[in-house]
PDB file of C-alpha atoms in Angstrom:
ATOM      1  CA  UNK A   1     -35.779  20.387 -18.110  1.00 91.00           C
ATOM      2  CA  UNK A   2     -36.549  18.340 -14.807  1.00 94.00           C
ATOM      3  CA  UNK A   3     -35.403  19.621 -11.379  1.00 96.00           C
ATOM      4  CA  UNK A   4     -34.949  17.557  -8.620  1.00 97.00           C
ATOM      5  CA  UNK A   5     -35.194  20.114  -5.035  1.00 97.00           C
ATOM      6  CA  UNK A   6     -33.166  17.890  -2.197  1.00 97.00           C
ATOM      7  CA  UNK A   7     -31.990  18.714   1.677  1.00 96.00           C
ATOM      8  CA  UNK A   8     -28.415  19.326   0.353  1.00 96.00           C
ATOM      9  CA  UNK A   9     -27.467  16.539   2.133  1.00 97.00           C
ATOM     10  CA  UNK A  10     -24.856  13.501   1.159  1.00 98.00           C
ATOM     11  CA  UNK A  11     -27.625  10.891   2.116  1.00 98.00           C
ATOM     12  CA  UNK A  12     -30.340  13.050   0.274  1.00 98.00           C
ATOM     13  CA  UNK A  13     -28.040  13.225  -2.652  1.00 98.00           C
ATOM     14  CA  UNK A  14     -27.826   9.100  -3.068  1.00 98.00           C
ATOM     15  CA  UNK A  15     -32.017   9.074  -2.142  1.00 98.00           C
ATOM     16  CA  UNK A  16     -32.210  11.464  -4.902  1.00 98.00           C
ATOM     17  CA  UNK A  17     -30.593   8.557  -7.392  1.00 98.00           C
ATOM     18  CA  UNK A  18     -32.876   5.901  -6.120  1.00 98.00           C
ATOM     19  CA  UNK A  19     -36.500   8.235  -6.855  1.00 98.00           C
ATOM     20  CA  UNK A  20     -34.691   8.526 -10.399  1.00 98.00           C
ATOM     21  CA  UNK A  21     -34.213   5.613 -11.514  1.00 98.00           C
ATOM     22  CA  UNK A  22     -37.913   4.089 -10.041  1.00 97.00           C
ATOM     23  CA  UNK A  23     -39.210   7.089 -11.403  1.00 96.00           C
ATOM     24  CA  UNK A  24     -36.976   6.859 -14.678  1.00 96.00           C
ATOM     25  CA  UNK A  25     -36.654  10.551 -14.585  1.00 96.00           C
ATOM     26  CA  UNK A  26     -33.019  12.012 -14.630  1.00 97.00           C
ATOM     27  CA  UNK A  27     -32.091  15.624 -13.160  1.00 96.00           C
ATOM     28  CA  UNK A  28     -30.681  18.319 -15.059  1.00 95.00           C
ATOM     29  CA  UNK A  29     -30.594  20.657 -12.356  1.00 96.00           C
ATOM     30  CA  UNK A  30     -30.698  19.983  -8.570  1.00 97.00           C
ATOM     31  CA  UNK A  31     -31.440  22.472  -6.346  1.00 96.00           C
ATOM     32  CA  UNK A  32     -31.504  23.220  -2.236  1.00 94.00           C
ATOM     33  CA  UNK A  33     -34.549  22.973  -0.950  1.00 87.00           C
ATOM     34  CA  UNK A  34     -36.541  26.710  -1.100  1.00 85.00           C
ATOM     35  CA  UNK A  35     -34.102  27.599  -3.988  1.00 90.00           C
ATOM     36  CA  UNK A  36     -35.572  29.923  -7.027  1.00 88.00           C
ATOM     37  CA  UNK A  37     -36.607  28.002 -10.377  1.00 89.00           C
ATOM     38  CA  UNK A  38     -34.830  28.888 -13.462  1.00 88.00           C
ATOM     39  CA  UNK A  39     -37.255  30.864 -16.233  1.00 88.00           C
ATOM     40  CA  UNK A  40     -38.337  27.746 -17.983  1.00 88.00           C
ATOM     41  CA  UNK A  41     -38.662  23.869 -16.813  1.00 89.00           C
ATOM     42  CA  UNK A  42     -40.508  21.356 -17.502  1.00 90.00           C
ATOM     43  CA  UNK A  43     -40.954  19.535 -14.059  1.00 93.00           C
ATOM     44  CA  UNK A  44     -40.162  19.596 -10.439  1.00 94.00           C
ATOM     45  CA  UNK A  45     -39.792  16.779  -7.923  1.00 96.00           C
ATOM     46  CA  UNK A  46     -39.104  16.942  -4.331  1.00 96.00           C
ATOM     47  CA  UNK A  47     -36.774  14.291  -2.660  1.00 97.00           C
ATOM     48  CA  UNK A  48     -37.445  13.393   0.805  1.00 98.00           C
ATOM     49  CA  UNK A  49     -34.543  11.999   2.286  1.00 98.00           C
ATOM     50  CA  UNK A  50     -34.569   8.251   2.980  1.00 98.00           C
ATOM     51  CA  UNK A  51     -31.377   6.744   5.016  1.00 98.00           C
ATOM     52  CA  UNK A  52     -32.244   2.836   3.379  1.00 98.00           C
ATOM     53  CA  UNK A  53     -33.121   4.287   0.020  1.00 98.00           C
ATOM     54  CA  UNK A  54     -29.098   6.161   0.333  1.00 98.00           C
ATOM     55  CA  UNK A  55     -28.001   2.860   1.946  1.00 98.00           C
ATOM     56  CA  UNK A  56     -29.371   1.009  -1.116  1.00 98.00           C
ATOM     57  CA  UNK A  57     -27.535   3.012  -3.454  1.00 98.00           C
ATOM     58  CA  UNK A  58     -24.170   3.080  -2.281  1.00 98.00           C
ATOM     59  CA  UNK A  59     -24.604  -0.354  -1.919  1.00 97.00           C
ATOM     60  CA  UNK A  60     -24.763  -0.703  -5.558  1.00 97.00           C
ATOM     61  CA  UNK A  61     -21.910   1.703  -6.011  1.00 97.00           C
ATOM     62  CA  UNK A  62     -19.505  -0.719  -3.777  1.00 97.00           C
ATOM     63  CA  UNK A  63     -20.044  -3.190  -6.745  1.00 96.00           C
ATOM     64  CA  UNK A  64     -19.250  -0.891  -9.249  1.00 97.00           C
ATOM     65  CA  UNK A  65     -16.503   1.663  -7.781  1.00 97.00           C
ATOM     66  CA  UNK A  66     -13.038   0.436  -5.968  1.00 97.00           C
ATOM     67  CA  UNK A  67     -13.140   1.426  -1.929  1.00 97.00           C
ATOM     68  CA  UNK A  68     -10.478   4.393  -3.278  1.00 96.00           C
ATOM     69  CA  UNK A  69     -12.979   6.088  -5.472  1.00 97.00           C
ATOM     70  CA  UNK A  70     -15.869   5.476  -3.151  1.00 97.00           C
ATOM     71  CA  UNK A  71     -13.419   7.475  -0.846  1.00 97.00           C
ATOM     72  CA  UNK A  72     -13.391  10.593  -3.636  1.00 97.00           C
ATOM     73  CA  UNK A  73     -16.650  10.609  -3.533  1.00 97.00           C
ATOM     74  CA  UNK A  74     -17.882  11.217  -0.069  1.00 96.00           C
ATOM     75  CA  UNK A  75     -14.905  13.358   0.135  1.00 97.00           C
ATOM     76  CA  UNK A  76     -16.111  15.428  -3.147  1.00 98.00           C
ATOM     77  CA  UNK A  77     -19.319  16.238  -1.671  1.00 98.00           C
ATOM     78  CA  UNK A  78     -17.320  18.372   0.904  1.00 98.00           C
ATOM     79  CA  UNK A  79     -15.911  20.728  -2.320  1.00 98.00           C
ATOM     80  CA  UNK A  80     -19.286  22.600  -1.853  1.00 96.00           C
ATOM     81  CA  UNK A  81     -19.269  23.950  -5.328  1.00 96.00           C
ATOM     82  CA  UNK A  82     -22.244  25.216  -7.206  1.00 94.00           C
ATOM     83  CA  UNK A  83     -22.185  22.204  -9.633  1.00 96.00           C
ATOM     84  CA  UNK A  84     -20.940  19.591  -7.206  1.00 97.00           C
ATOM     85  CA  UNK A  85     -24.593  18.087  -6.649  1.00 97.00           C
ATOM     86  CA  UNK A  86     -25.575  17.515 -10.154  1.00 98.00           C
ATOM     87  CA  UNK A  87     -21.584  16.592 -11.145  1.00 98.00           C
ATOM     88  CA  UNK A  88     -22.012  13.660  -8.490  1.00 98.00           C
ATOM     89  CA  UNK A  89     -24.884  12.658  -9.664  1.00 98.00           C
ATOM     90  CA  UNK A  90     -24.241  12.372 -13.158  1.00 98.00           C
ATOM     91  CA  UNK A  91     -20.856  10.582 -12.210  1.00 98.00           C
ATOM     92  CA  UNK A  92     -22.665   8.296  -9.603  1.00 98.00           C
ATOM     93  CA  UNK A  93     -25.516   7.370 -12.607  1.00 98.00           C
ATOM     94  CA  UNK A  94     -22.311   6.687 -15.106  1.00 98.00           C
ATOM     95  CA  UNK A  95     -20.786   4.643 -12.688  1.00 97.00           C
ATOM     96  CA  UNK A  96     -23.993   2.230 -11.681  1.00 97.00           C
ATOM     97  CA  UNK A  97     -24.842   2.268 -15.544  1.00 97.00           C
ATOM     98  CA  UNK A  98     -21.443   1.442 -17.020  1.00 96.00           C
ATOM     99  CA  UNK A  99     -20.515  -2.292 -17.684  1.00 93.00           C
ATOM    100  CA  UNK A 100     -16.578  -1.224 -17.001  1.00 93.00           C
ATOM    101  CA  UNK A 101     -15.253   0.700 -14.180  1.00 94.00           C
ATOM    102  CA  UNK A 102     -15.327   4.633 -15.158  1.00 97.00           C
ATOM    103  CA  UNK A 103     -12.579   5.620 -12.926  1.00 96.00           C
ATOM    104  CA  UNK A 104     -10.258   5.935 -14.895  1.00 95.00           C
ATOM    105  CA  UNK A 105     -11.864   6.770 -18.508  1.00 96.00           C
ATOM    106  CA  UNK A 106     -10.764  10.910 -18.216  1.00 96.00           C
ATOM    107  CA  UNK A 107     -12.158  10.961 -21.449  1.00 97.00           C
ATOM    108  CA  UNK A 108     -15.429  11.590 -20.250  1.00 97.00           C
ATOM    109  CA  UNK A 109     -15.631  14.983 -19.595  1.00 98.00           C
ATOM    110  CA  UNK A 110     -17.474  14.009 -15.955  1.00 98.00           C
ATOM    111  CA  UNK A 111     -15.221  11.808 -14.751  1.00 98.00           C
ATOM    112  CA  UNK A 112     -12.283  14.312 -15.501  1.00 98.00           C
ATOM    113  CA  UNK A 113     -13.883  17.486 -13.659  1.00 98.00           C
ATOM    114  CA  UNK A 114     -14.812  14.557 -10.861  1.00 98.00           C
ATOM    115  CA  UNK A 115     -11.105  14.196 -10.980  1.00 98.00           C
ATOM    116  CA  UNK A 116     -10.149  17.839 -10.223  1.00 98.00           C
ATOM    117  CA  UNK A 117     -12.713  18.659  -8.077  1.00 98.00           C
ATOM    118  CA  UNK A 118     -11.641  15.699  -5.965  1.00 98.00           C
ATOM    119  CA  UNK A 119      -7.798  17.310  -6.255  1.00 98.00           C
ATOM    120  CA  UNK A 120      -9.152  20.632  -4.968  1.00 97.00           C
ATOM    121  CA  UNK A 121     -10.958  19.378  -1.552  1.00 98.00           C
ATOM    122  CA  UNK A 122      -7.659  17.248  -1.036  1.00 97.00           C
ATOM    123  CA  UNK A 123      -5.231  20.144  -1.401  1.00 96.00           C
ATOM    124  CA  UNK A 124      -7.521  21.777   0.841  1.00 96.00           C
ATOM    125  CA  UNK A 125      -6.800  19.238   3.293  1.00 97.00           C
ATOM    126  CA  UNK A 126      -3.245  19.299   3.207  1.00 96.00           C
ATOM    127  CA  UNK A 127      -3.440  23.150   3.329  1.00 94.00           C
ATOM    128  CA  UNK A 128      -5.232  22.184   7.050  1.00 95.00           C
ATOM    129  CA  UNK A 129      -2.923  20.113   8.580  1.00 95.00           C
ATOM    130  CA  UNK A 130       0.005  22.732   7.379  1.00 93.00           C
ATOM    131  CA  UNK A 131      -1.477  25.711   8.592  1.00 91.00           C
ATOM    132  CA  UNK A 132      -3.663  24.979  11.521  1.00 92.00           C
ATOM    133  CA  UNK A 133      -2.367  26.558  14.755  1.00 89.00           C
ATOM    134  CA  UNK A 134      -3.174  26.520  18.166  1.00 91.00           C
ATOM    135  CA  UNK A 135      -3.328  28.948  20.956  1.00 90.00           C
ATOM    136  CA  UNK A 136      -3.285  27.610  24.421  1.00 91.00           C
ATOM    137  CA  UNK A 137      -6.213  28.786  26.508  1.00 90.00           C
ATOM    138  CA  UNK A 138      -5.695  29.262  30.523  1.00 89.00           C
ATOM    139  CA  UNK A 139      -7.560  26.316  30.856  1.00 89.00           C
ATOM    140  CA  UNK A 140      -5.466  23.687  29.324  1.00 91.00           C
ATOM    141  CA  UNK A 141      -7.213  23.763  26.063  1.00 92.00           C
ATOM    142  CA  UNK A 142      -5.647  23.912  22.825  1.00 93.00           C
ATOM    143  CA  UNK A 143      -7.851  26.148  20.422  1.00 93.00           C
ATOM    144  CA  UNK A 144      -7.441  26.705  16.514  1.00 93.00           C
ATOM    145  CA  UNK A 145      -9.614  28.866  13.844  1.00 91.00           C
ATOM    146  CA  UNK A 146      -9.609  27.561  10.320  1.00 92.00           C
ATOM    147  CA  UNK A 147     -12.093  29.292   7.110  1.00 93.00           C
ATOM    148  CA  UNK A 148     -11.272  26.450   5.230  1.00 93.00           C
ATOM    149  CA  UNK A 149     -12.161  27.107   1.176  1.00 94.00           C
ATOM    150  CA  UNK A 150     -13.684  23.653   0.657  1.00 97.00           C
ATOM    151  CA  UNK A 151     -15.420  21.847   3.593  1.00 97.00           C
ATOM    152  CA  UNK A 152     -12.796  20.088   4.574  1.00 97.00           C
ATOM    153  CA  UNK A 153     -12.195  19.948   8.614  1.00 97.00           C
ATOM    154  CA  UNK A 154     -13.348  16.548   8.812  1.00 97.00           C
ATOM    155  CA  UNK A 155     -10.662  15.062   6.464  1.00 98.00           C
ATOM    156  CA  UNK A 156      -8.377  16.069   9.336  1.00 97.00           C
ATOM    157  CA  UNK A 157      -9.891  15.371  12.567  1.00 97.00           C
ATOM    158  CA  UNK A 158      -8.284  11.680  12.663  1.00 97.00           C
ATOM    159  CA  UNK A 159      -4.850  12.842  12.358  1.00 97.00           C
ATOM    160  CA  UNK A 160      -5.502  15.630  15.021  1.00 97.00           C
ATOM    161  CA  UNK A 161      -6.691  13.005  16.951  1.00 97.00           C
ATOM    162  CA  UNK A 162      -3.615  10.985  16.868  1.00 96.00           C
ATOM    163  CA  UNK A 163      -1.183  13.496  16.933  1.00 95.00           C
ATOM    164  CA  UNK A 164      -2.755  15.221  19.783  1.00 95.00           C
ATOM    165  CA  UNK A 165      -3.798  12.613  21.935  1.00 96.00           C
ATOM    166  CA  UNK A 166      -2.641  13.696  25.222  1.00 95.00           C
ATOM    167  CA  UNK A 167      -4.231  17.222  25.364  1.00 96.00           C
ATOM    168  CA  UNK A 168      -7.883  18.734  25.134  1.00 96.00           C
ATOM    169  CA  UNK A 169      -8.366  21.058  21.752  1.00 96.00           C
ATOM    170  CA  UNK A 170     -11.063  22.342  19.606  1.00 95.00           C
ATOM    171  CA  UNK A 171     -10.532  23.324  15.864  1.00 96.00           C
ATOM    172  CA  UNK A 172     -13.417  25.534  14.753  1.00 94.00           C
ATOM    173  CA  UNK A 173     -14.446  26.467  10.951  1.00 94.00           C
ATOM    174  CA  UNK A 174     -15.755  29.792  11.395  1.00 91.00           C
ATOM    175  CA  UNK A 175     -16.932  30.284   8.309  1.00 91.00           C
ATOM    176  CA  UNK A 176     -19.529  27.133   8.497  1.00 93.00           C
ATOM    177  CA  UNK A 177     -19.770  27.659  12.688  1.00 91.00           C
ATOM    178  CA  UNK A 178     -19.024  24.616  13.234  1.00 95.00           C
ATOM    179  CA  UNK A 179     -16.253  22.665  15.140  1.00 96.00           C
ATOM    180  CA  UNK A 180     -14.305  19.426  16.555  1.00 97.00           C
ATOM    181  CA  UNK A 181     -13.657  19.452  20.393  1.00 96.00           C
ATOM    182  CA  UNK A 182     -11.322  16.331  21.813  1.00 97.00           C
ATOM    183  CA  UNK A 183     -11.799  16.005  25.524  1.00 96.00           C
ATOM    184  CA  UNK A 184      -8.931  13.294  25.944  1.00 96.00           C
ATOM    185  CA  UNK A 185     -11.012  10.550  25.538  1.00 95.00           C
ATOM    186  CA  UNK A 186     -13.527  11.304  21.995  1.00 96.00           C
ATOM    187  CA  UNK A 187     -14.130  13.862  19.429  1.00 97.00           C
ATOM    188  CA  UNK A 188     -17.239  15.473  19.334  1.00 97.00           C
ATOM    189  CA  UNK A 189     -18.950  17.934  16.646  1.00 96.00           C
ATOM    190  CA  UNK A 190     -19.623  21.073  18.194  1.00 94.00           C
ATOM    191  CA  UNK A 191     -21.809  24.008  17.013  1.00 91.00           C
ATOM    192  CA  UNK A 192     -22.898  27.171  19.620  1.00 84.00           C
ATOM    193  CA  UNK A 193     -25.762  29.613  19.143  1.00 75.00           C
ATOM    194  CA  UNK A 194     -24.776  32.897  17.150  1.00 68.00           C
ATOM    195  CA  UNK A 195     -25.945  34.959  20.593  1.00 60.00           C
ATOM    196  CA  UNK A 196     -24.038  32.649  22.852  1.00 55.00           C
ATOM    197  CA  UNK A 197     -21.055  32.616  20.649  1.00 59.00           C
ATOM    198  CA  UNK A 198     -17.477  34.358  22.200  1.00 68.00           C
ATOM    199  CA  UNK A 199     -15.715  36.530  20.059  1.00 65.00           C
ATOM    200  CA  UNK A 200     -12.690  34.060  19.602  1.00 71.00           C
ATOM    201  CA  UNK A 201     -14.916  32.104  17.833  1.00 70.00           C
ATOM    202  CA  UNK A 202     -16.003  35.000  15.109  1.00 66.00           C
ATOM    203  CA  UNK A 203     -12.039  36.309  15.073  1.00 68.00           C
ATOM    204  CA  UNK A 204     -10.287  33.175  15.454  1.00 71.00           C
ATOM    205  CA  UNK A 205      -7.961  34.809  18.172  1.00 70.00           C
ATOM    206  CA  UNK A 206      -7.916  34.503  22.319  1.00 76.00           C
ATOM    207  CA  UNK A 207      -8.635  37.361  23.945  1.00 72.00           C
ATOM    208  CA  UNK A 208      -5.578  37.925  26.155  1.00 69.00           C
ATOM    209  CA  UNK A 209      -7.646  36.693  29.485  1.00 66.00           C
ATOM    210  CA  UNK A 210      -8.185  33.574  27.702  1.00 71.00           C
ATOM    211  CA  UNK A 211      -4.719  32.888  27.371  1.00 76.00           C
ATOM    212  CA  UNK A 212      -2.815  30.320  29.153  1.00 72.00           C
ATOM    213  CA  UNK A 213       0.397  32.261  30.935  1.00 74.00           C
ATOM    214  CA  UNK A 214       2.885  30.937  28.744  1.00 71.00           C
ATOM    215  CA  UNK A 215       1.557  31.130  25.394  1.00 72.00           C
ATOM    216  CA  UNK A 216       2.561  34.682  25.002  1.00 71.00           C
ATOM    217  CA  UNK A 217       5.851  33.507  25.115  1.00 62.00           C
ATOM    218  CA  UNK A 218       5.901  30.237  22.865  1.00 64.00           C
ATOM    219  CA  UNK A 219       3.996  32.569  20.291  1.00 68.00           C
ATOM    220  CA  UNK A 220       7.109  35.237  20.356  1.00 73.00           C
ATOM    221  CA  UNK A 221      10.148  32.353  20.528  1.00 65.00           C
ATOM    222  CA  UNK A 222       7.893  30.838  17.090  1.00 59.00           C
ATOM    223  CA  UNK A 223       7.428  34.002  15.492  1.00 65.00           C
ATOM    224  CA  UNK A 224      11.551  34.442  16.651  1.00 70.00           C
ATOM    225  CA  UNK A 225      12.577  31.463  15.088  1.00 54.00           C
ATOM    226  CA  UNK A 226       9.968  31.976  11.554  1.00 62.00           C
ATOM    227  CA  UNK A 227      12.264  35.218  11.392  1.00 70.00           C
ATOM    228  CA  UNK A 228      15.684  33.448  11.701  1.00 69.00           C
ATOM    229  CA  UNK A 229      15.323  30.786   8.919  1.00 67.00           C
ATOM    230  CA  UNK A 230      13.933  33.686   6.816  1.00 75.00           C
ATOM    231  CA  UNK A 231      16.378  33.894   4.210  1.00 72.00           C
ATOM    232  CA  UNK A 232      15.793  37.639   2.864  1.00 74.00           C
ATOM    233  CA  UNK A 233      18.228  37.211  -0.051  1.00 71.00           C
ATOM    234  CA  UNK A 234      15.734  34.684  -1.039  1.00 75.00           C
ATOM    235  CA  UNK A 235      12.108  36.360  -1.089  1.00 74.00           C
ATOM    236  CA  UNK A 236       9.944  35.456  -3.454  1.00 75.00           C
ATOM    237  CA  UNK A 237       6.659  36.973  -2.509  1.00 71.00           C
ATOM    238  CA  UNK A 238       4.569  35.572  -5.287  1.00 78.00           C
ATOM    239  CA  UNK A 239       5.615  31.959  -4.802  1.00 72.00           C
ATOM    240  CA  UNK A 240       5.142  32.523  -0.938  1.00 61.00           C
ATOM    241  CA  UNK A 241       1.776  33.704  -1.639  1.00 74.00           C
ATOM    242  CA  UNK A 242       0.881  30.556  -3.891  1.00 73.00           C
ATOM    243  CA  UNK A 243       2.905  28.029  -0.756  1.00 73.00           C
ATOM    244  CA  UNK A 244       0.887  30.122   1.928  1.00 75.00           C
ATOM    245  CA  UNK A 245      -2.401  31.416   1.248  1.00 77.00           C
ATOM    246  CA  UNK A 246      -3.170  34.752   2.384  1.00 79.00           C
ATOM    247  CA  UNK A 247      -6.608  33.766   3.354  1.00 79.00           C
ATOM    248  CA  UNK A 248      -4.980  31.371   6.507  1.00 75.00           C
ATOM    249  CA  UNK A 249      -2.185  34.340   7.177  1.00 72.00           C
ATOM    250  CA  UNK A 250      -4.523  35.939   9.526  1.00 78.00           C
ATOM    251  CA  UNK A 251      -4.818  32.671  11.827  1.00 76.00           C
ATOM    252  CA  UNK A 252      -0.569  31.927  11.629  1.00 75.00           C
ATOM    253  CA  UNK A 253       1.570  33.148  14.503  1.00 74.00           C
ATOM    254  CA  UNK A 254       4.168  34.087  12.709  1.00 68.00           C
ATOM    255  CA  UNK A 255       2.055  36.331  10.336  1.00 64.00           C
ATOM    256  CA  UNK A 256       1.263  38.504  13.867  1.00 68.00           C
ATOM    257  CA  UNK A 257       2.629  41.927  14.278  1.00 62.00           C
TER     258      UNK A 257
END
């Protein structure tokens, strides 16, 4: 068994395909850097991240791999699943060693879980731009919490962006402390210390002198008009549950008390 110990990183990913094939020496496991060994191996290897090595590789992929599945895989690597390194890699190694395209061959058992993993950071997106809400702060700026599943934030940022474009907002992932901050003219990447951070960005929610005079009131005429279209006759709590996750509930205004 040979172990490949990366930075958990996209570009140290691709580096990590390059060392293999020079070295001729494939993976089974890859593992975070300062992660334990399993019982028995037979050799470890340490990658050291290389931007031109990465740039080399997805160079090759771009001859083997149509711009739309080059797409699903940057935007796999975001799934953050235990077996999303080594399932990459295997897929990526398929791809560069096939004499066909693979994309499509869901017979191979890689390429199908590739597939659904793919399907699974997507929905999460989708589940982002439904469910992301903002709360107006008193200074102008619009501010929404997200604990996103699968890492997938960035997927949306563009359409934010767009939609947004004529006021300041921040969308922050709490659960990865990270965030996106538009200040009217770019988006940034934000991150703030754990002992510097304020507690809206641990509980997702304003603290009522953080609130901008009128949101009070746009929060109770949307929570208002949630209850009118409510059609009680109708309830179905189970398929509301499976529409709606309860895991973004605590973030939607209409799910306050």
């Amino acid at each position: 068994m040979n172990i490949f110990f990366f930075d958990r990183t996209f570009e140290g990913l691709l580096t990590a395909v390059f060392d293999a094939y020079v070295r001729r020496v494939f993976p089974d496991i890859l593992l975070g850097e300062g992660e334990p060994l399993p019982l028995f191996y037979d050799e470890t290897f340490t990658v050291i991240t290389d931007a031109e090595k990465a740039a080399r590789v997805w160079k090759g992929l771009e001859k083997k791999l149509s711009a739309s599945a080059l797409g699903c895989l940057a935007q796999c690597w975001l799934a953050e699943e235990p077996e999303t390194p080594i399932l990459l890699f295997r897929y990526i190694r398929k791809a560069i060693d096939a004499s066909r395209s693979i994309e499509t061959n869901f017979a191979d058992p890689d390429v199908l879980e590739f597939s659904r993993m793919w399907k699974r950071v997507d929905w999460e997106r989708v589940r982002l731009l439904q469910f992301i809400r903002f709360q107006k702060a008193a200074d102008g700026t619009f501010f929404a919490a997200v604990e996103p599943e699968k890492n997938a934030l960035p997927l949306v940022i563009d359409h934010f962006r767009d939609r947004f474009a004529d006021q300041p907002w921040l969308i922050y992932d709490i659960r990865r402390a990270y965030g996106y901050y538009y200040d009217l003219r770019q988006v940034r990447r934000v991150t703030f210390d754990e002992d510097s951070c304020e507690a809206h960005l641990v509980t997702g929610m304003l603290d009522e002198s953080l609130i901008d005079k009128d949101e009070k009131l746009f929060q109770s005429l949307w929570k208002a008009y949630f209850k009118a279209i409510c059609i009680k006759e109708r309830l179905n709590p189970k398929k509301h549950r499976q529409d709606m996750p309860v895991r973004y509930w605590k973030y939607l205004t209409e799910k306050q008390q």
